[in-house]
XYZ file of N, CA and C in Angstrom:
642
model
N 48.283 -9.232 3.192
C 47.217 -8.933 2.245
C 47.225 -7.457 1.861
N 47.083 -6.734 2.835
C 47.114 -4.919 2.741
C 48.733 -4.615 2.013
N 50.178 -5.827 2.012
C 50.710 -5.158 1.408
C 50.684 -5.751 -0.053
N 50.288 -6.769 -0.480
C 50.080 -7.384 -2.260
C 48.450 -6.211 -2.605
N 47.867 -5.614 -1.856
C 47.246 -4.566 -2.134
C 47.528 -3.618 -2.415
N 48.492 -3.297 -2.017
C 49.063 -1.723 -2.320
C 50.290 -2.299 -3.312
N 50.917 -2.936 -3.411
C 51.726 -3.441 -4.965
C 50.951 -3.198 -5.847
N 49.758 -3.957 -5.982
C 49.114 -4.159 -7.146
C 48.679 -2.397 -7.614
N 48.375 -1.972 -6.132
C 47.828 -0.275 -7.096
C 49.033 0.757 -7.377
N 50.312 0.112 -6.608
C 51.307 1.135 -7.323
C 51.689 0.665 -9.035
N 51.719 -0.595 -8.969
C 51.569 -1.321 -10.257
C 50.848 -0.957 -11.164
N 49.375 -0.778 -10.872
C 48.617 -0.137 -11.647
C 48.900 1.609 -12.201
N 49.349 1.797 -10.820
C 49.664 3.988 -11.317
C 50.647 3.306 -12.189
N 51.871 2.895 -11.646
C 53.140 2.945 -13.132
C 52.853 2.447 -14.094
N 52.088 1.415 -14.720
C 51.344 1.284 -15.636
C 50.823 2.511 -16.769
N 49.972 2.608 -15.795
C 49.057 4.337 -15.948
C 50.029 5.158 -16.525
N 50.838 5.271 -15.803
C 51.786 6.438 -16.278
C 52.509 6.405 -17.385
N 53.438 4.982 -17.823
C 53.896 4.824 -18.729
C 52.997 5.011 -20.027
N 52.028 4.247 -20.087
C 51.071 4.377 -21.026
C 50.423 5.871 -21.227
N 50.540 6.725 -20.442
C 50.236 8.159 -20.867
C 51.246 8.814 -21.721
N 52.913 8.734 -21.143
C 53.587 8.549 -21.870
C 53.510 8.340 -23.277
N 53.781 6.873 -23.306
C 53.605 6.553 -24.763
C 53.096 7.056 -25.646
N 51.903 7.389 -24.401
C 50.457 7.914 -26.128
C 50.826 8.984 -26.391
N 51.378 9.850 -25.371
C 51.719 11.421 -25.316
C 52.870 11.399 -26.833
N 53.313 10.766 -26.760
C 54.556 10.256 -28.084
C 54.090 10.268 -29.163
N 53.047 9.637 -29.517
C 52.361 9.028 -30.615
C 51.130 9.534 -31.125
N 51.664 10.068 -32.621
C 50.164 11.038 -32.700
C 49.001 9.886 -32.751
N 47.778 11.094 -32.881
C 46.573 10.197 -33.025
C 46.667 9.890 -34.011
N 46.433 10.219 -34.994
C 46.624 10.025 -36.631
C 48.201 9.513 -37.097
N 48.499 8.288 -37.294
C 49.493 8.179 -37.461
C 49.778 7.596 -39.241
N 49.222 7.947 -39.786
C 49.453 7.815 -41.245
C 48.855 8.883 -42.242
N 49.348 9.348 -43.304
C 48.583 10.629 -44.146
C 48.702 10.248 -45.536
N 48.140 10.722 -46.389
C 48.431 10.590 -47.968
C 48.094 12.194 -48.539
N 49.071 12.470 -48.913
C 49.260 13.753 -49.585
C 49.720 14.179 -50.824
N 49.857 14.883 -51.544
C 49.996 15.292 -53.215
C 50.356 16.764 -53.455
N 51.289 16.401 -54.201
C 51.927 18.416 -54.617
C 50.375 18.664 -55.986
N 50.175 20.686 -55.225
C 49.092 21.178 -56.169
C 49.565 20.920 -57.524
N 51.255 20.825 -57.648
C 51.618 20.824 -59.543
C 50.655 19.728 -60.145
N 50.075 18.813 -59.727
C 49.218 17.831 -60.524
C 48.002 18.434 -60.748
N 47.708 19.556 -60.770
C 46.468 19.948 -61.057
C 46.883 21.519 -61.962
N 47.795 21.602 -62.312
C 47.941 22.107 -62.970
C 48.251 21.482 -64.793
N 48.458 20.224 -64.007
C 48.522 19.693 -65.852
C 47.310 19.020 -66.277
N 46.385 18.904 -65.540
C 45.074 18.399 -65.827
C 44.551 19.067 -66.871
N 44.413 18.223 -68.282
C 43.609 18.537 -69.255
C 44.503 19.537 -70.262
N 45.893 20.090 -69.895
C 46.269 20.577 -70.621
C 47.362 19.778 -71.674
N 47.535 20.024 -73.267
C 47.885 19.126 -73.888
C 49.866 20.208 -74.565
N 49.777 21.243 -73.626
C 50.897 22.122 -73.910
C 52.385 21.688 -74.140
N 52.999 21.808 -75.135
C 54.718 21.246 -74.911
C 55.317 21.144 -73.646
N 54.877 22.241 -72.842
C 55.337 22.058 -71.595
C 54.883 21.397 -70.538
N 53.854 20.830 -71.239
C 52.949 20.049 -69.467
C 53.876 19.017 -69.752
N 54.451 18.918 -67.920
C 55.128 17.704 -67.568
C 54.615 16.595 -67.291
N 53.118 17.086 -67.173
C 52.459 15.665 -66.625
C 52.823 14.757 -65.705
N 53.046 15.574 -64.584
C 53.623 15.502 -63.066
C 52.592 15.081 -62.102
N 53.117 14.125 -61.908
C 51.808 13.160 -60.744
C 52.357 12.930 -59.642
N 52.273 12.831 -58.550
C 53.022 12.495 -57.569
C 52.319 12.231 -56.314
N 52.332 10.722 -55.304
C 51.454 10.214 -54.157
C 52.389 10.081 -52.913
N 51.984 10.824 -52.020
C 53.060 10.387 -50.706
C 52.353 9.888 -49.255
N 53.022 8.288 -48.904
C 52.298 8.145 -48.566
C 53.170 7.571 -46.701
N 52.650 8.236 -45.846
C 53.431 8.464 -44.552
C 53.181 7.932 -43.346
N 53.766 7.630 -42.476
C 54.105 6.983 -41.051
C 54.294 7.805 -39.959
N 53.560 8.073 -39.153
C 54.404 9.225 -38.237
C 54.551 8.343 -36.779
N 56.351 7.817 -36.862
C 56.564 7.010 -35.505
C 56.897 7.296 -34.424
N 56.679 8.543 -34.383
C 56.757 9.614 -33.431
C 56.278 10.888 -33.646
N 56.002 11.424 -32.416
C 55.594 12.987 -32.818
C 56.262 13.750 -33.705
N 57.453 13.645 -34.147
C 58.314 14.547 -34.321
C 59.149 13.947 -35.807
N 58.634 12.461 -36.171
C 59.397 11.910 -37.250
C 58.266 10.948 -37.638
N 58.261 10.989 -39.271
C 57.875 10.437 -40.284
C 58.860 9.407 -41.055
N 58.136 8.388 -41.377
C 58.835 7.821 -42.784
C 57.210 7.834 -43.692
N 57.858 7.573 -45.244
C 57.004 7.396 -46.048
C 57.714 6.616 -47.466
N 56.527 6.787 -48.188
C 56.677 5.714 -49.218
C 56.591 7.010 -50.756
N 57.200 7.491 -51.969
C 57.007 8.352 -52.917
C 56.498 8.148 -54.220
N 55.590 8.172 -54.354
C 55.884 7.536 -56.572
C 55.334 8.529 -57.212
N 56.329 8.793 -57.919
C 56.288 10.261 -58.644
C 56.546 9.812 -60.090
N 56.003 10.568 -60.851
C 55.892 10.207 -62.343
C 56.136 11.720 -62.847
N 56.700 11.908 -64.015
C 56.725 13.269 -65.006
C 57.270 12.911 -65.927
N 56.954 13.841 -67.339
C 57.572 14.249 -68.506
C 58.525 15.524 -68.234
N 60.026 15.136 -69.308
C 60.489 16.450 -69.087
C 60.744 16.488 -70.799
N 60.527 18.202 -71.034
C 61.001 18.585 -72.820
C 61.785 19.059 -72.291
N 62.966 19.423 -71.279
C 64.041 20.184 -71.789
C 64.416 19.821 -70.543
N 65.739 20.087 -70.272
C 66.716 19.574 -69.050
C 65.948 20.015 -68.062
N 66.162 19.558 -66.560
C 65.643 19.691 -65.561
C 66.670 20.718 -64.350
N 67.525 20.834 -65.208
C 68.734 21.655 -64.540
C 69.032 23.254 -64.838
N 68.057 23.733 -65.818
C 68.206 24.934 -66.182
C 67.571 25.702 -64.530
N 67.980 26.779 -63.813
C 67.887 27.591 -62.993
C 66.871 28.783 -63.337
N 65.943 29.218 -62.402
C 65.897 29.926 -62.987
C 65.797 31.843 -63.484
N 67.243 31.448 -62.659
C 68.110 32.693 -63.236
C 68.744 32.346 -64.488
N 68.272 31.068 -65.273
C 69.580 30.859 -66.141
C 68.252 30.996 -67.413
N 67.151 31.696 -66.852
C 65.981 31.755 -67.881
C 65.031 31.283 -68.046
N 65.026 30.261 -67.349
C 63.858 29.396 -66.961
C 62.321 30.045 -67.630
N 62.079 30.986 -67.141
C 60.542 31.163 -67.077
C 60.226 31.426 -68.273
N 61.712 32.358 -69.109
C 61.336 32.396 -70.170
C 61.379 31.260 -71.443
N 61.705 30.798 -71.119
C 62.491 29.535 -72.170
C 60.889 28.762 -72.402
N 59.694 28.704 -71.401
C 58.978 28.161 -71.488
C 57.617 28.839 -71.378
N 57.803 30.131 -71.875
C 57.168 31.093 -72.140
C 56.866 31.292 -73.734
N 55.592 31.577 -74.149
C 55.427 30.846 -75.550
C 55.814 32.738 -76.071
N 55.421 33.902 -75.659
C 55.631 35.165 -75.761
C 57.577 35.751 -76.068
N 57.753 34.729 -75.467
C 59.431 34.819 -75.148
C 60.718 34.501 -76.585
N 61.498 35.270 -76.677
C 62.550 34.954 -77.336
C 63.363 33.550 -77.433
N 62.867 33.533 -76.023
C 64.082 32.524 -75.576
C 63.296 30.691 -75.688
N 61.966 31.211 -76.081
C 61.193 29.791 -75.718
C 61.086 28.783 -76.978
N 61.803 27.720 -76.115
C 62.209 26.378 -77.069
C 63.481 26.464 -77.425
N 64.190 27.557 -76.675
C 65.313 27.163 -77.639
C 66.535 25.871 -76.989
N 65.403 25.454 -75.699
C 66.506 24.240 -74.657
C 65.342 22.993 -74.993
N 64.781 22.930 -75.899
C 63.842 21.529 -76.098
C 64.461 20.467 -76.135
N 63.927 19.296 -76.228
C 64.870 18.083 -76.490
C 64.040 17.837 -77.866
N 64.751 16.764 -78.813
C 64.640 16.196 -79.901
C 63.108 15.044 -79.554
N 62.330 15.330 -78.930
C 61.685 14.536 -78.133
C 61.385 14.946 -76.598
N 61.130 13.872 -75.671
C 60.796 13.696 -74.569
C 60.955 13.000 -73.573
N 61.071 12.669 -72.396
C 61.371 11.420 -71.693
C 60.415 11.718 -70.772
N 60.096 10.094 -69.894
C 59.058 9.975 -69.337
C 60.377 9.197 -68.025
N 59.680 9.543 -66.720
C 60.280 9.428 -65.754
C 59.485 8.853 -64.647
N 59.793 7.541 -63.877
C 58.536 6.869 -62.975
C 59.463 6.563 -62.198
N 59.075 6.420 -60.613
C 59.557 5.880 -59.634
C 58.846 5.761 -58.335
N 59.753 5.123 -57.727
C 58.997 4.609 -56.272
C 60.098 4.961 -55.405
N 60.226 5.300 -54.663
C 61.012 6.277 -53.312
C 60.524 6.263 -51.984
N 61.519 6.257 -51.048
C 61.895 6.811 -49.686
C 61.690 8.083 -49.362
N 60.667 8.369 -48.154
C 61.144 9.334 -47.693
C 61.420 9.491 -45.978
N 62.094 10.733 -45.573
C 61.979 10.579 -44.162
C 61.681 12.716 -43.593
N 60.610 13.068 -42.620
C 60.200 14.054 -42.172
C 60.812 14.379 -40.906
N 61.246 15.232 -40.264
C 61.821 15.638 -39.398
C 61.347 17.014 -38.556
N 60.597 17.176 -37.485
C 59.726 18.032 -36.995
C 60.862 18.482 -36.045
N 61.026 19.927 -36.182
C 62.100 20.668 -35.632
C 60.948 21.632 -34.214
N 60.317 22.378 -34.558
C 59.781 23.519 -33.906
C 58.484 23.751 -34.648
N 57.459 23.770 -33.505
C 56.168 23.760 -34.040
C 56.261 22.991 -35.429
N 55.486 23.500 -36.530
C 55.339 23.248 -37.981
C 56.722 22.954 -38.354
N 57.917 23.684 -38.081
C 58.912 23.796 -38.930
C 59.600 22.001 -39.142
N 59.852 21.568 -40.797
C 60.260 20.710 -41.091
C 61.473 20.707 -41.832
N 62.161 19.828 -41.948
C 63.028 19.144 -43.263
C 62.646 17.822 -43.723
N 62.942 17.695 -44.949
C 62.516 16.022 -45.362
C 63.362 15.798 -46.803
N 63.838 14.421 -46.356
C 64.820 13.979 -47.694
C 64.389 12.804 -48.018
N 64.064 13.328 -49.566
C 63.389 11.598 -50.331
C 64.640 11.253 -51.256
N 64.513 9.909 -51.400
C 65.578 9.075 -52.240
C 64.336 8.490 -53.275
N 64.430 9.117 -54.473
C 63.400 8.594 -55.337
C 64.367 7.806 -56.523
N 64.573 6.315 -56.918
C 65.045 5.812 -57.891
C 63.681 5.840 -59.336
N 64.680 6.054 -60.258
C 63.599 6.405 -61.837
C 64.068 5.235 -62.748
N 62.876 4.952 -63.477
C 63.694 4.484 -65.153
C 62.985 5.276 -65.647
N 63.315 5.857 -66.685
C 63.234 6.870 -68.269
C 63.213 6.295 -69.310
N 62.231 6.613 -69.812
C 61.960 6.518 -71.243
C 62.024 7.309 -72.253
N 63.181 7.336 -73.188
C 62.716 8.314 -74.277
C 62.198 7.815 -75.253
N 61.406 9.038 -76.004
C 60.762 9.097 -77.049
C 61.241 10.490 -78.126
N 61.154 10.233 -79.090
C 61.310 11.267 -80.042
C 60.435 12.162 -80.569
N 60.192 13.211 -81.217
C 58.847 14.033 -81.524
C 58.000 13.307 -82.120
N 57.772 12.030 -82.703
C 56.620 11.525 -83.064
C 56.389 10.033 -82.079
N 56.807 10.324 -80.801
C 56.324 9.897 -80.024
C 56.717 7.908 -79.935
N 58.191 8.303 -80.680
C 58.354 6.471 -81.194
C 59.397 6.479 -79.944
N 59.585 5.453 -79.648
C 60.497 4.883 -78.224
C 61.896 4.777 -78.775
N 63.072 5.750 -77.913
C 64.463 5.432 -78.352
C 64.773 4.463 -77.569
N 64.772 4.775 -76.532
C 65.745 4.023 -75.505
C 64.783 4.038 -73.902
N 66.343 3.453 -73.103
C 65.652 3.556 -71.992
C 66.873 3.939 -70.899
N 66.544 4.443 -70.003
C 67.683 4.787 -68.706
C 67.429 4.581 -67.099
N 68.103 5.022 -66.154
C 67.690 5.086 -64.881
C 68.623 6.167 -64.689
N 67.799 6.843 -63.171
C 68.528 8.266 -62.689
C 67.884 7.669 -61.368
N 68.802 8.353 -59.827
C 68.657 8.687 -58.716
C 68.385 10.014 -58.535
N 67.710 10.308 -58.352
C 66.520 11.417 -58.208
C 66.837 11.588 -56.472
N 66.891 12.971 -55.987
C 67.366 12.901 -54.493
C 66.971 14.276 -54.375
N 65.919 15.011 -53.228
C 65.489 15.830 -53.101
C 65.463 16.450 -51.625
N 66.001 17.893 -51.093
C 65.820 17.909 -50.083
C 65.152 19.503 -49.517
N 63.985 19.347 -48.527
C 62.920 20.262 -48.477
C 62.956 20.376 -47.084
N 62.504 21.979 -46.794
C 62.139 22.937 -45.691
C 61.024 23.480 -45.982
N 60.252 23.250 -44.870
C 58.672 23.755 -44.903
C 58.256 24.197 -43.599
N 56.474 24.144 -43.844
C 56.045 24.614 -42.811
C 54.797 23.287 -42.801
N 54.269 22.879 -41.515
C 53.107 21.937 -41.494
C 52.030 22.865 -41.302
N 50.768 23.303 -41.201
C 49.317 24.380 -41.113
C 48.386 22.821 -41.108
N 47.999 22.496 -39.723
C 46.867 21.120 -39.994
C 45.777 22.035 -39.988
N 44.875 21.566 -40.047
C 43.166 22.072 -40.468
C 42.443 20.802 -39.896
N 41.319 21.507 -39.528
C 40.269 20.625 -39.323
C 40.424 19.712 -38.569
N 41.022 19.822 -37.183
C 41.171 19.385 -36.021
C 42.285 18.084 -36.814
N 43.120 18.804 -37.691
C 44.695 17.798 -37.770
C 44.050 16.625 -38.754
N 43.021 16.703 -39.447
C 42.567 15.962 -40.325
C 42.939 16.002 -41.917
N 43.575 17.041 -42.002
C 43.975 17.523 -43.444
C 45.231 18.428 -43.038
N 46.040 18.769 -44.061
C 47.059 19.595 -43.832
C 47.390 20.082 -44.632
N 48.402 21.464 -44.948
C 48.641 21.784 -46.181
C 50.436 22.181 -45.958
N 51.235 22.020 -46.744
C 52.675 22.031 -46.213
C 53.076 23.015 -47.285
N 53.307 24.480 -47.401
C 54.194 25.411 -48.177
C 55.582 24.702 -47.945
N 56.407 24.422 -49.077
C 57.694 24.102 -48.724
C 59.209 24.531 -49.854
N 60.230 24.731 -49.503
C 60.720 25.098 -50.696
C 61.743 23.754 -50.829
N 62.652 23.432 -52.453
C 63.404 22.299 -51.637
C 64.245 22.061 -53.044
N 65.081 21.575 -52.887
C 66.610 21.560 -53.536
C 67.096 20.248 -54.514
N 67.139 19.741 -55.283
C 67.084 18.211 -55.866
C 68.146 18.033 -57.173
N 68.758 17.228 -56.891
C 70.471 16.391 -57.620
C 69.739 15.201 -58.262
N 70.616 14.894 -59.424
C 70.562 13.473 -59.528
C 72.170 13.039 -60.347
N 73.121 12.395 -59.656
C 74.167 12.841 -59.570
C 74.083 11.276 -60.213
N 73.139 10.085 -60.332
C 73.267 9.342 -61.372
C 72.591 9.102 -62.064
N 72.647 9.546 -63.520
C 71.868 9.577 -64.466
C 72.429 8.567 -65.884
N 71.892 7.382 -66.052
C 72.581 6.693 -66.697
C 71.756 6.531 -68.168
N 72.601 6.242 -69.849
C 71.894 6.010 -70.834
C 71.415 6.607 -71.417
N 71.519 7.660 -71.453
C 71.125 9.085 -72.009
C 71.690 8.825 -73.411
N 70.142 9.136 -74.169
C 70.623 9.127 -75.943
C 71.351 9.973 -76.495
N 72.210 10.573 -76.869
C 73.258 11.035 -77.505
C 72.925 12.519 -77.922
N 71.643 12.666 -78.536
C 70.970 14.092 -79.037
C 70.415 14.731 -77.810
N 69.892 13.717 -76.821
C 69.311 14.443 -75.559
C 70.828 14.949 -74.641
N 71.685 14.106 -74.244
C 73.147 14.506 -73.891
C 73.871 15.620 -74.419
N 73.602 15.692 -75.444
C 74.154 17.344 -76.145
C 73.579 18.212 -75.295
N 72.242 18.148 -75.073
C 71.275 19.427 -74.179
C 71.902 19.519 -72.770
N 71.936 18.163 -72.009
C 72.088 18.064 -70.798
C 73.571 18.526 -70.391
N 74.652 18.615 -71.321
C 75.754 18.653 -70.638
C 75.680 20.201 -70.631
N 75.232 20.966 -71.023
C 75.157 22.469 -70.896
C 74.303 23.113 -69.419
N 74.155 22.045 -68.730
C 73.119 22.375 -67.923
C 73.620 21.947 -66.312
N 72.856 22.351 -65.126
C 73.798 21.177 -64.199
C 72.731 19.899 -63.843
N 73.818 19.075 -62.477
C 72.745 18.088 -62.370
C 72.244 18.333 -61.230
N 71.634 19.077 -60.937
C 70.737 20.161 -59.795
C 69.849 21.121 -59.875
N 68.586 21.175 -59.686
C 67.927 22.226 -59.413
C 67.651 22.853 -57.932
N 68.167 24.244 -58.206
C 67.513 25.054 -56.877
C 66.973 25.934 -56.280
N 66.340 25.716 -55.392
C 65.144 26.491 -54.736
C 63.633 26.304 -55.384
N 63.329 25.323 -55.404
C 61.763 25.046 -55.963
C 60.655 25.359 -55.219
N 59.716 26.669 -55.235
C 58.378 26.200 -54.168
C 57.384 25.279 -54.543
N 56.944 24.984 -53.641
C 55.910 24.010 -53.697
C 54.975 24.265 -52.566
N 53.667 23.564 -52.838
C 52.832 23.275 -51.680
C 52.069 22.031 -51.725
N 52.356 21.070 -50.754
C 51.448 19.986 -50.612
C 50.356 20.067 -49.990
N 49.144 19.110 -50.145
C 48.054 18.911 -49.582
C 47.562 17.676 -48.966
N 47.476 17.352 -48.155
C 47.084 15.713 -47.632
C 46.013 15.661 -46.200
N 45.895 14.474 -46.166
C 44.926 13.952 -45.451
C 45.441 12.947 -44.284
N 45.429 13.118 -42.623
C 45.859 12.335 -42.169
C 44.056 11.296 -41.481
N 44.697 10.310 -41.149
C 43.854 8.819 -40.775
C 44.355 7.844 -39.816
């Protein structure tokens, strides 16, 4: 009897223990929904250049240290997405500037997708994260009539920092991050004139996200 007594309570500690374990693994909050500030910058503005950039991310954390998530990102682009910008960028879309408009498209395209992502917790805050976002595109011409249509693989890859707040209830992620789309298919013929002058990469983008974990 005294020894199925003492089984049962070593049974119980290893129990105990494993399960501290585990939890020790597993955050409390294991899901977040977060959003880049660029969507609040096109709010209400009706400018050639608002991209009208929306974007929802929405995350898993299956371990302390790793995320998956889910992406759907939407934007307008007027002019290639590959100009650098050392290659002029700021000015090109600068209404003060010499240089502004002179990379427009004949129109516009509209860009939607739903994407992969995966987070990778290195040291304290410090992250990487690579999303696989697939698009279809729509163009349109300056009076807003429908040419065509396309798809691009959209592929983005980011280094940041995590800063939680509010006892890990909210978070805000400064991050910078690097993005190809090495297939871009269907491209109308007047917009392709623009694009081949350009590459199929942009790099070094900052950003900062904001989200909420639950």
């Amino acid at each position: 009897m005294q020894t199925r007594i003492l089984f049962y309570v070593l049974f119980a500690a290893l129990g105990a223990n494993v399960f501290a374990q585990v939890r020790d693994t597993i955050p409390a909050r294991k899901f977040s929904v977060s959003t880049s500030i660029a969507i609040f910058t096109n709010i209400g503005s009706e400018a050639a250049t608002n991209t009208h950039h929306y974007e929802v991310h929405f995350k898993y954390d299956f371990t302390s240290k790793d995320k998956i998530g889910l992406k759907f990102a939407t934007w307008s682009l007027f002019q290639p997405m590959g100009i650098q910008y050392w290659d002029g960028l700021l000015e090109m879309i600068n209404k003060n500037s010499e240089l502004y408009g002179s990379e427009f498209y004949p129109g516009s395209l509209r860009e939607v997708g739903l994407g992969v992502s995966y987070q990778r917790m290195f040291w304290k805050g410090l992250f990487v994260t690579i999303e696989v976002l697939p698009q279809l595109k729509t163009y349109v011409d300056n009076d807003k009539n429908k040419i065509d249509n396309g798809f691009k693989l959209y592929t983005s890859y980011h280094i940041g920092y995590h800063f939680p707040l509010f006892k890990n209830r909210m978070f805000v992620e400064p991050q910078i991050h690097c993005q190809n789309w090495l297939i871009d298919t269907n491209t109308p013929q007047n917009f392709k004139v623009i694009d081949k002058k350009w590459n199929s990469y942009f790099l070094f983008e900052p950003n900062l996200y904001i989200g909420f974990k639950f």
